[in-house]
Amino acid sequence: MKPLAAIVAVSEMKPGRYPNYNGMEMYRQVIAQFLREWPQLRPSDIGGLLSAPAGMASADGTDVFAHEKISEELGIEPTFSETINAGGGTYALMLIRASLAIERGLCDSVLCLGAGRFPNVGSGMAEMMSKLISHPEFEYPYGTYIPPIFALNATRHMHEFGTTREQLAQVAVSQREWSLLHPDALMAPQGRLTIDKVLSSRPIAYPFNLLDCSVPSEGGSAVLVVSPKIAQRYAKKPCFLYGYGEKHTHSSISQAHDLTTLGSKDTSAQAYRMAGVGPKDMDFAQLYDSFSINPIIYAEDLGLCAKGQGGAFFADGRTAPGGEFPVNTYGGLMSFGHVGDASGQTMIVEAARQIMGIAGEARQLKKADLGVVHCYGGMMSEHATLVLGSAS
């Protein structure tokens, strides 16, 4: 296994609501916290900079020119920099692009930044969101919206493989258990879940109830990626990138070729092949979980279980603390918090913390030498898989 890049420092804001911060102020908060947690770092340690739009379009130009504004405030002149957006898949793509830039000698280090904001619910917001996610001919006239779009994946999976609502609910139950071990998890104060609690929560879009859904919040994070050659300069135990895969399959859900096998099947195969490992070598997984069906499908596509067995994979707490195979060890989007599109980076932060051995006494895994992260963006459209691991 040959490391392609190394994560040497990570930080993230506590998920919540930050109504007084625009996009740029969110980035300032993210950077300030990052520097507080890693005081040995200096602006001169940043050779490249990648950022993403901080929520909806803003008058301050944060969405279009985030990387320029951030560079200016930090007083740096990166040799590799851009603002990119692929929804929740953005941050895995950032790590891939940072790795490529480092490999080609454009820079030795890249700071990947994310700040997630949700739009305020108000007049016209539903229509705007529907237009954003829908095919103008085949979907929008019929009132396409989220979460019903993802309910299509769930009902199709139930039809093809016999997946049950109880199995969907177990995903939420297991991830709440992990969140109870994270001091910043948004839903931890709400306490434990049971399958009955999930099934009796308010119906949203069949088969999803309220507790089958992720929790909208705001926040942000920072990840410093460097060349493997200089990783030990920054961290005693870096988190190395060994393999990755990327695929973009469609824009509108009506144009997807399959609702139960996604681009994640190909991206994980690419990542495993590049790393020279397989799914059986993984110690844990972080799987993007807007809704309870997502981890079930991704567990199958990533080869963590057989096709059609995703529901059973999560049954009986097998992925919860103390279970056979840890999944979303920070609580996932469903219990840690869905911090806008920046949620993809919270998964990378958690994976890096586990591998670096800094996840905290409560949730640090005994064995976290190799893990897989899968992020997606859009209507299950943009897919990226990362294989991360320690030097051993």
CSV table of C-alpha atoms in Angstrom, one decimal:
chain,number,residue,atom,x,y,z
A,1,MET,CA,0.0,0.0,0.0
A,2,LYS,CA,1.4,3.4,-1.1
A,3,PRO,CA,0.0,6.5,0.7
A,4,LEU,CA,-1.1,9.2,-1.7
A,5,ALA,CA,-1.6,12.0,0.8
A,6,ALA,CA,-1.9,12.4,4.5
A,7,ILE,CA,-4.4,14.2,6.8
A,8,VAL,CA,-2.5,15.7,9.7
A,9,ALA,CA,-4.9,18.1,11.3
A,10,VAL,CA,-8.8,18.3,11.6
A,11,SER,CA,-11.3,20.5,13.3
A,12,GLU,CA,-15.0,21.1,13.2
A,13,MET,CA,-17.6,23.4,14.7
A,14,LYS,CA,-20.3,22.1,17.0
A,15,PRO,CA,-23.5,21.6,14.8
A,16,GLY,CA,-26.3,24.0,15.6
A,17,ARG,CA,-27.9,27.1,14.2
A,18,TYR,CA,-25.9,30.3,13.6
A,19,PRO,CA,-28.4,32.8,12.3
A,20,ASN,CA,-26.1,35.8,12.8
A,21,TYR,CA,-23.3,34.4,10.5
A,22,ASN,CA,-23.2,34.8,6.8
A,23,GLY,CA,-21.2,32.4,4.6
A,24,MET,CA,-17.9,34.3,5.1
A,25,GLU,CA,-18.4,34.6,8.9
A,26,MET,CA,-19.0,30.9,9.1
A,27,TYR,CA,-15.6,30.3,7.4
A,28,ARG,CA,-14.0,32.7,9.8
A,29,GLN,CA,-15.4,30.7,12.7
A,30,VAL,CA,-14.2,27.4,11.2
A,31,ILE,CA,-10.6,28.8,10.6
A,32,ALA,CA,-10.5,30.4,14.1
A,33,GLN,CA,-11.4,27.1,15.8
A,34,PHE,CA,-9.0,25.2,13.6
A,35,LEU,CA,-6.1,27.4,14.6
A,36,ARG,CA,-7.0,27.2,18.3
A,37,GLU,CA,-7.0,23.5,18.2
A,38,TRP,CA,-3.7,23.3,16.1
A,39,PRO,CA,-1.7,26.4,17.4
A,40,GLN,CA,1.5,25.1,15.9
A,41,LEU,CA,0.2,25.7,12.3
A,42,ARG,CA,0.9,28.9,10.5
A,43,PRO,CA,-0.5,30.4,7.2
A,44,SER,CA,2.8,29.5,5.6
A,45,ASP,CA,1.9,25.8,6.1
A,46,ILE,CA,-0.9,26.2,3.6
A,47,GLY,CA,0.3,25.8,0.0
A,48,GLY,CA,-3.2,25.1,-1.5
A,49,LEU,CA,-6.7,26.0,-0.5
A,50,LEU,CA,-10.0,24.3,-1.4
A,51,SER,CA,-13.4,25.7,-0.3
A,52,ALA,CA,-17.1,25.1,-1.0
A,53,PRO,CA,-20.1,27.4,-1.2
A,54,ALA,CA,-21.4,28.2,2.3
A,55,GLY,CA,-25.1,27.6,1.8
A,56,MET,CA,-27.3,29.3,-0.6
A,57,ALA,CA,-26.2,32.2,-2.9
A,58,SER,CA,-25.2,35.2,-0.9
A,59,ALA,CA,-24.8,38.9,-1.6
A,60,ASP,CA,-21.2,38.8,-0.2
A,61,GLY,CA,-20.1,36.5,-3.1
A,62,THR,CA,-19.1,33.7,-0.7
A,63,ASP,CA,-20.5,31.1,-3.0
A,64,VAL,CA,-18.5,32.1,-6.1
A,65,PHE,CA,-15.3,33.6,-4.6
A,66,ALA,CA,-14.9,31.8,-1.3
A,67,HIS,CA,-11.3,30.6,-1.9
A,68,GLU,CA,-10.2,34.1,-3.0
A,69,LYS,CA,-11.7,35.8,0.0
A,70,ILE,CA,-10.3,33.2,2.5
A,71,SER,CA,-6.9,33.4,1.0
A,72,GLU,CA,-6.9,37.2,1.2
A,73,GLU,CA,-7.9,37.1,4.9
A,74,LEU,CA,-5.3,34.5,5.7
A,75,GLY,CA,-2.6,36.5,3.9
A,76,ILE,CA,-1.6,33.6,1.6
A,77,GLU,CA,-1.1,33.2,-2.1
A,78,PRO,CA,-1.9,29.5,-2.9
A,79,THR,CA,-0.4,27.8,-5.9
A,80,PHE,CA,-3.5,25.6,-6.1
A,81,SER,CA,-6.9,26.9,-5.1
A,82,GLU,CA,-10.6,26.8,-6.1
A,83,THR,CA,-14.2,26.8,-4.8
A,84,ILE,CA,-15.9,23.5,-5.8
A,85,ASN,CA,-19.4,22.1,-5.3
A,86,ALA,CA,-20.8,18.6,-5.6
A,87,GLY,CA,-23.2,18.8,-2.7
A,88,GLY,CA,-22.4,16.3,0.1
A,89,GLY,CA,-19.8,14.7,-2.1
A,90,THR,CA,-17.7,17.9,-2.3
A,91,TYR,CA,-15.3,17.1,0.6
A,92,ALA,CA,-14.3,13.6,-0.6
A,93,LEU,CA,-13.7,15.2,-4.0
A,94,MET,CA,-11.6,17.9,-2.3
A,95,LEU,CA,-9.4,15.2,-0.7
A,96,ILE,CA,-9.0,13.5,-4.2
A,97,ARG,CA,-8.1,16.8,-5.8
A,98,ALA,CA,-5.7,17.7,-3.0
A,99,SER,CA,-4.0,14.4,-3.4
A,100,LEU,CA,-3.6,14.9,-7.2
A,101,ALA,CA,-2.2,18.4,-6.7
A,102,ILE,CA,0.3,17.2,-4.2
A,103,GLU,CA,1.3,14.2,-6.4
A,104,ARG,CA,1.9,16.6,-9.4
A,105,GLY,CA,4.0,18.9,-7.3
A,106,LEU,CA,1.6,21.9,-7.4
A,107,CYS,CA,2.0,22.2,-3.6
A,108,ASP,CA,2.9,20.2,-0.5
A,109,SER,CA,-0.2,21.0,1.5
A,110,VAL,CA,-3.9,21.8,0.9
A,111,LEU,CA,-6.3,23.2,3.5
A,112,CYS,CA,-9.8,21.8,2.7
A,113,LEU,CA,-12.6,24.0,4.2
A,114,GLY,CA,-16.3,23.6,4.5
A,115,ALA,CA,-19.1,25.7,6.0
A,116,GLY,CA,-22.7,24.5,5.9
A,117,ARG,CA,-25.7,26.6,6.2
A,118,PHE,CA,-29.4,25.7,5.6
A,119,PRO,CA,-31.8,28.3,4.1
A,120,ASN,CA,-34.5,29.7,6.3
A,121,VAL,CA,-37.8,28.2,5.6
A,122,GLY,CA,-40.1,30.8,4.1
A,123,SER,CA,-42.3,31.9,1.3
A,124,GLY,CA,-41.2,30.5,-2.0
A,125,MET,CA,-38.4,28.3,-0.5
A,126,ALA,CA,-40.2,25.0,-1.4
A,127,GLU,CA,-40.6,26.0,-5.0
A,128,MET,CA,-37.0,27.1,-5.3
A,129,MET,CA,-35.8,23.9,-3.8
A,130,SER,CA,-38.0,21.8,-6.0
A,131,LYS,CA,-36.7,23.6,-9.1
A,132,LEU,CA,-33.1,23.0,-7.9
A,133,ILE,CA,-33.4,19.3,-7.6
A,134,SER,CA,-36.0,18.3,-10.2
A,135,HIS,CA,-36.0,17.6,-13.9
A,136,PRO,CA,-38.0,20.4,-15.5
A,137,GLU,CA,-40.2,18.1,-17.6
A,138,PHE,CA,-40.4,14.7,-15.9
A,139,GLU,CA,-40.4,15.7,-12.2
A,140,TYR,CA,-41.0,19.4,-11.3
A,141,PRO,CA,-44.7,19.4,-12.6
A,142,TYR,CA,-45.5,16.6,-10.2
A,143,GLY,CA,-44.1,18.3,-7.1
A,144,THR,CA,-40.8,16.5,-6.7
A,145,TYR,CA,-39.3,17.2,-3.3
A,146,ILE,CA,-37.0,15.9,-0.6
A,147,PRO,CA,-37.5,13.5,1.3
A,148,PRO,CA,-40.0,11.8,-1.1
A,149,ILE,CA,-37.2,11.4,-3.7
A,150,PHE,CA,-35.1,9.3,-1.3
A,151,ALA,CA,-38.3,7.4,-0.3
A,152,LEU,CA,-38.3,6.0,-3.9
A,153,ASN,CA,-34.9,4.3,-3.2
A,154,ALA,CA,-36.3,3.0,0.1
A,155,THR,CA,-39.5,1.6,-1.3
A,156,ARG,CA,-37.7,0.0,-4.3
A,157,HIS,CA,-35.2,-1.6,-2.0
A,158,MET,CA,-38.1,-2.9,0.2
A,159,HIS,CA,-39.8,-4.3,-2.9
A,160,GLU,CA,-36.7,-6.0,-4.4
A,161,PHE,CA,-35.1,-7.4,-1.2
A,162,GLY,CA,-37.7,-7.5,1.5
A,163,THR,CA,-36.1,-4.7,3.6
A,164,THR,CA,-38.4,-3.8,6.5
A,165,ARG,CA,-39.2,-0.6,8.2
A,166,GLU,CA,-37.8,-2.1,11.4
A,167,GLN,CA,-34.4,-2.5,9.6
A,168,LEU,CA,-34.5,1.1,8.5
A,169,ALA,CA,-35.3,2.2,12.0
A,170,GLN,CA,-32.3,0.2,13.4
A,171,VAL,CA,-30.0,2.5,11.4
A,172,ALA,CA,-31.3,5.5,13.3
A,173,VAL,CA,-31.1,3.6,16.6
A,174,SER,CA,-27.5,2.5,16.1
A,175,GLN,CA,-26.3,5.9,15.1
A,176,ARG,CA,-28.0,7.6,18.1
A,177,GLU,CA,-26.0,5.2,20.3
A,178,TRP,CA,-22.8,6.5,18.7
A,179,SER,CA,-23.9,10.1,19.1
A,180,LEU,CA,-24.2,9.6,22.8
A,181,LEU,CA,-20.4,9.2,22.9
A,182,HIS,CA,-19.8,12.4,21.1
A,183,PRO,CA,-19.7,15.6,23.2
A,184,ASP,CA,-20.9,17.8,20.3
A,185,ALA,CA,-23.6,15.6,18.8
A,186,LEU,CA,-26.8,17.6,18.3
A,187,MET,CA,-29.2,14.8,19.2
A,188,ALA,CA,-27.3,13.3,22.1
A,189,PRO,CA,-29.3,15.3,24.7
A,190,GLN,CA,-32.5,13.6,23.3
A,191,GLY,CA,-31.3,10.3,24.6
A,192,ARG,CA,-31.5,6.8,23.3
A,193,LEU,CA,-33.8,5.6,20.5
A,194,THR,CA,-35.7,2.4,20.1
A,195,ILE,CA,-37.2,0.9,17.0
A,196,ASP,CA,-40.7,1.6,18.4
A,197,LYS,CA,-39.8,5.3,18.9
A,198,VAL,CA,-38.6,5.6,15.3
A,199,LEU,CA,-41.7,3.9,14.0
A,200,SER,CA,-44.1,5.9,16.1
A,201,SER,CA,-42.5,9.3,15.2
A,202,ARG,CA,-44.3,11.6,12.9
A,203,PRO,CA,-44.8,10.2,9.3
A,204,ILE,CA,-42.9,12.2,6.7
A,205,ALA,CA,-42.8,10.3,3.4
A,206,TYR,CA,-43.4,6.6,3.4
A,207,PRO,CA,-41.5,4.6,4.6
A,208,PHE,CA,-39.7,7.5,6.4
A,209,ASN,CA,-40.8,8.8,9.7
A,210,LEU,CA,-39.3,11.9,11.4
A,211,LEU,CA,-36.5,9.9,13.1
A,212,ASP,CA,-35.6,8.2,9.8
A,213,CYS,CA,-34.4,11.6,8.6
A,214,SER,CA,-31.2,13.6,9.2
A,215,VAL,CA,-31.2,16.7,11.4
A,216,PRO,CA,-30.8,20.0,9.5
A,217,SER,CA,-28.2,22.1,11.2
A,218,GLU,CA,-25.3,24.4,10.5
A,219,GLY,CA,-21.5,24.1,11.1
A,220,GLY,CA,-18.2,23.6,9.3
A,221,SER,CA,-14.9,21.9,9.4
A,222,ALA,CA,-11.3,22.1,8.3
A,223,VAL,CA,-8.9,19.3,7.1
A,224,LEU,CA,-5.2,19.9,6.4
A,225,VAL,CA,-3.9,17.5,3.7
A,226,VAL,CA,-0.1,17.2,3.1
A,227,SER,CA,2.4,15.1,1.2
A,228,PRO,CA,3.2,11.8,2.8
A,229,LYS,CA,6.8,12.8,2.8
A,230,ILE,CA,6.3,15.6,5.3
A,231,ALA,CA,3.3,14.2,7.3
A,232,GLN,CA,5.4,13.3,10.4
A,233,ARG,CA,6.4,17.0,10.6
A,234,TYR,CA,2.8,17.8,11.6
A,235,ALA,CA,1.4,14.7,13.3
A,236,LYS,CA,2.8,11.8,15.2
A,237,LYS,CA,0.2,9.5,13.7
A,238,PRO,CA,-1.1,10.8,10.4
A,239,CYS,CA,-4.2,9.5,8.6
A,240,PHE,CA,-3.1,8.4,5.1
A,241,LEU,CA,-5.2,8.3,1.9
A,242,TYR,CA,-4.5,5.0,0.2
A,243,GLY,CA,-7.2,4.9,-2.5
A,244,TYR,CA,-10.2,6.7,-3.9
A,245,GLY,CA,-12.9,6.5,-6.5
A,246,GLU,CA,-15.2,9.0,-8.1
A,247,LYS,CA,-18.3,8.8,-10.4
A,248,HIS,CA,-21.1,11.2,-11.5
A,249,THR,CA,-24.1,9.3,-12.7
A,250,HIS,CA,-27.1,11.6,-13.2
A,251,SER,CA,-28.7,14.9,-12.1
A,252,SER,CA,-32.4,14.1,-11.7
A,253,ILE,CA,-33.6,10.9,-9.9
A,254,SER,CA,-35.8,10.0,-12.9
A,255,GLN,CA,-32.7,9.6,-15.0
A,256,ALA,CA,-31.0,7.2,-12.6
A,257,HIS,CA,-30.4,3.7,-14.1
A,258,ASP,CA,-31.1,2.0,-10.8
A,259,LEU,CA,-32.5,3.0,-7.4
A,260,THR,CA,-30.8,0.3,-5.4
A,261,THR,CA,-27.3,0.0,-6.9
A,262,LEU,CA,-25.6,3.4,-7.2
A,263,GLY,CA,-22.4,4.9,-8.4
A,264,SER,CA,-21.0,3.9,-5.0
A,265,LYS,CA,-20.5,0.3,-6.3
A,266,ASP,CA,-18.0,1.5,-8.9
A,267,THR,CA,-16.3,4.2,-6.8
A,268,SER,CA,-15.6,1.7,-4.0
A,269,ALA,CA,-14.2,-0.8,-6.4
A,270,GLN,CA,-11.9,1.9,-7.7
A,271,ALA,CA,-10.8,2.9,-4.2
A,272,TYR,CA,-10.2,-0.7,-3.1
A,273,ARG,CA,-8.2,-1.5,-6.2
A,274,MET,CA,-6.1,1.6,-5.9
A,275,ALA,CA,-5.3,0.8,-2.2
A,276,GLY,CA,-4.7,-2.9,-2.9
A,277,VAL,CA,-7.3,-3.9,-0.2
A,278,GLY,CA,-10.8,-5.2,-0.1
A,279,PRO,CA,-13.9,-4.5,2.0
A,280,LYS,CA,-13.0,-7.4,4.4
A,281,ASP,CA,-9.9,-5.4,5.4
A,282,MET,CA,-11.9,-2.4,6.7
A,283,ASP,CA,-12.1,-1.8,10.4
A,284,PHE,CA,-15.0,0.7,10.2
A,285,ALA,CA,-17.0,2.8,7.7
A,286,GLN,CA,-18.4,6.3,7.6
A,287,LEU,CA,-21.5,6.3,5.2
A,288,TYR,CA,-23.4,9.5,4.2
A,289,ASP,CA,-26.9,9.1,5.8
A,290,SER,CA,-29.4,11.8,4.8
A,291,PHE,CA,-32.0,9.1,5.4
A,292,SER,CA,-32.0,5.7,7.0
A,293,ILE,CA,-32.0,3.9,3.6
A,294,ASN,CA,-28.6,5.5,2.5
A,295,PRO,CA,-26.3,3.4,4.7
A,296,ILE,CA,-28.2,0.2,3.8
A,297,ILE,CA,-27.6,0.7,0.1
A,298,TYR,CA,-24.0,1.9,0.6
A,299,ALA,CA,-23.1,-1.0,2.9
A,300,GLU,CA,-24.1,-3.3,0.0
A,301,ASP,CA,-22.4,-1.3,-2.8
A,302,LEU,CA,-19.2,-1.0,-0.8
A,303,GLY,CA,-19.1,-4.8,-0.4
A,304,LEU,CA,-19.5,-4.7,3.4
A,305,CYS,CA,-22.4,-7.2,3.0
A,306,ALA,CA,-24.1,-9.0,0.1
A,307,LYS,CA,-26.6,-7.3,-2.1
A,308,GLY,CA,-30.0,-7.2,-0.5
A,309,GLN,CA,-28.5,-7.9,2.9
A,310,GLY,CA,-28.1,-4.2,3.9
A,311,GLY,CA,-31.0,-4.3,6.3
A,312,ALA,CA,-29.8,-7.4,8.0
A,313,PHE,CA,-26.3,-5.8,8.2
A,314,PHE,CA,-27.6,-3.2,10.6
A,315,ALA,CA,-30.0,-5.4,12.5
A,316,ASP,CA,-29.5,-6.2,16.2
A,317,GLY,CA,-27.1,-3.3,16.7
A,318,ARG,CA,-24.3,-4.9,14.7
A,319,THR,CA,-23.0,-1.5,13.6
A,320,ALA,CA,-23.6,0.2,17.0
A,321,PRO,CA,-21.0,0.6,19.8
A,322,GLY,CA,-19.8,-2.9,20.8
A,323,GLY,CA,-21.1,-4.4,17.5
A,324,GLU,CA,-19.4,-6.4,14.9
A,325,PHE,CA,-18.6,-3.6,12.5
A,326,PRO,CA,-18.7,0.1,13.5
A,327,VAL,CA,-20.5,2.5,11.1
A,328,ASN,CA,-20.8,6.3,11.6
A,329,THR,CA,-19.0,6.4,14.8
A,330,TYR,CA,-19.9,10.0,15.5
A,331,GLY,CA,-23.6,9.6,15.0
A,332,GLY,CA,-23.9,10.4,11.4
A,333,LEU,CA,-26.1,13.1,9.8
A,334,MET,CA,-29.1,11.6,11.6
A,335,SER,CA,-27.8,12.2,15.1
A,336,PHE,CA,-24.6,14.2,15.0
A,337,GLY,CA,-26.2,16.8,12.7
A,338,HIS,CA,-26.6,17.4,9.0
A,339,VAL,CA,-24.5,20.6,8.6
A,340,GLY,CA,-25.6,21.4,5.1
A,341,ASP,CA,-23.5,20.0,2.3
A,342,ALA,CA,-20.5,20.3,4.6
A,343,SER,CA,-21.6,17.1,6.2
A,344,GLY,CA,-19.4,15.2,3.9
A,345,GLN,CA,-16.4,16.6,5.7
A,346,THR,CA,-17.6,15.7,9.2
A,347,MET,CA,-17.3,12.0,8.0
A,348,ILE,CA,-13.8,12.6,6.9
A,349,VAL,CA,-13.0,14.4,10.2
A,350,GLU,CA,-14.3,11.5,12.2
A,351,ALA,CA,-12.5,8.9,10.1
A,352,ALA,CA,-9.2,10.8,10.5
A,353,ARG,CA,-9.7,11.1,14.3
A,354,GLN,CA,-10.3,7.4,14.6
A,355,ILE,CA,-7.2,6.5,12.6
A,356,MET,CA,-5.0,9.2,14.3
A,357,GLY,CA,-6.2,7.9,17.7
A,358,ILE,CA,-7.8,11.2,18.8
A,359,ALA,CA,-11.5,10.4,18.7
A,360,GLY,CA,-11.7,10.6,22.5
A,361,GLU,CA,-11.8,7.9,25.2
A,362,ALA,CA,-15.5,7.2,24.9
A,363,ARG,CA,-15.7,6.4,21.2
A,364,GLN,CA,-12.1,5.6,20.1
A,365,LEU,CA,-12.1,2.2,18.4
A,366,LYS,CA,-9.7,-0.4,19.6
A,367,LYS,CA,-8.8,-1.2,16.0
A,368,ALA,CA,-8.9,1.6,13.5
A,369,ASP,CA,-6.1,1.0,11.1
A,370,LEU,CA,-8.1,1.0,7.9
A,371,GLY,CA,-11.5,2.6,7.2
A,372,VAL,CA,-13.7,3.5,4.2
A,373,VAL,CA,-15.6,6.7,3.8
A,374,HIS,CA,-18.4,7.2,1.2
A,375,CYS,CA,-20.0,10.6,0.4
A,376,TYR,CA,-22.6,11.5,-2.1
A,377,GLY,CA,-24.1,14.7,-3.4
A,378,GLY,CA,-27.3,15.7,-5.2
A,379,MET,CA,-30.0,13.1,-5.7
A,380,MET,CA,-27.6,10.3,-5.1
A,381,SER,CA,-25.8,11.6,-8.1
A,382,GLU,CA,-22.2,12.5,-7.2
A,383,HIS,CA,-20.2,9.7,-5.5
A,384,ALA,CA,-16.8,9.5,-4.0
A,385,THR,CA,-15.2,6.8,-1.9
A,386,LEU,CA,-12.0,7.1,0.2
A,387,VAL,CA,-9.8,4.4,1.8
A,388,LEU,CA,-8.0,5.9,4.7
A,389,GLY,CA,-5.6,4.2,7.1
A,390,SER,CA,-2.6,4.4,9.4
A,391,ALA,CA,1.0,3.9,8.5
A,392,SER,CA,0.7,0.3,9.7
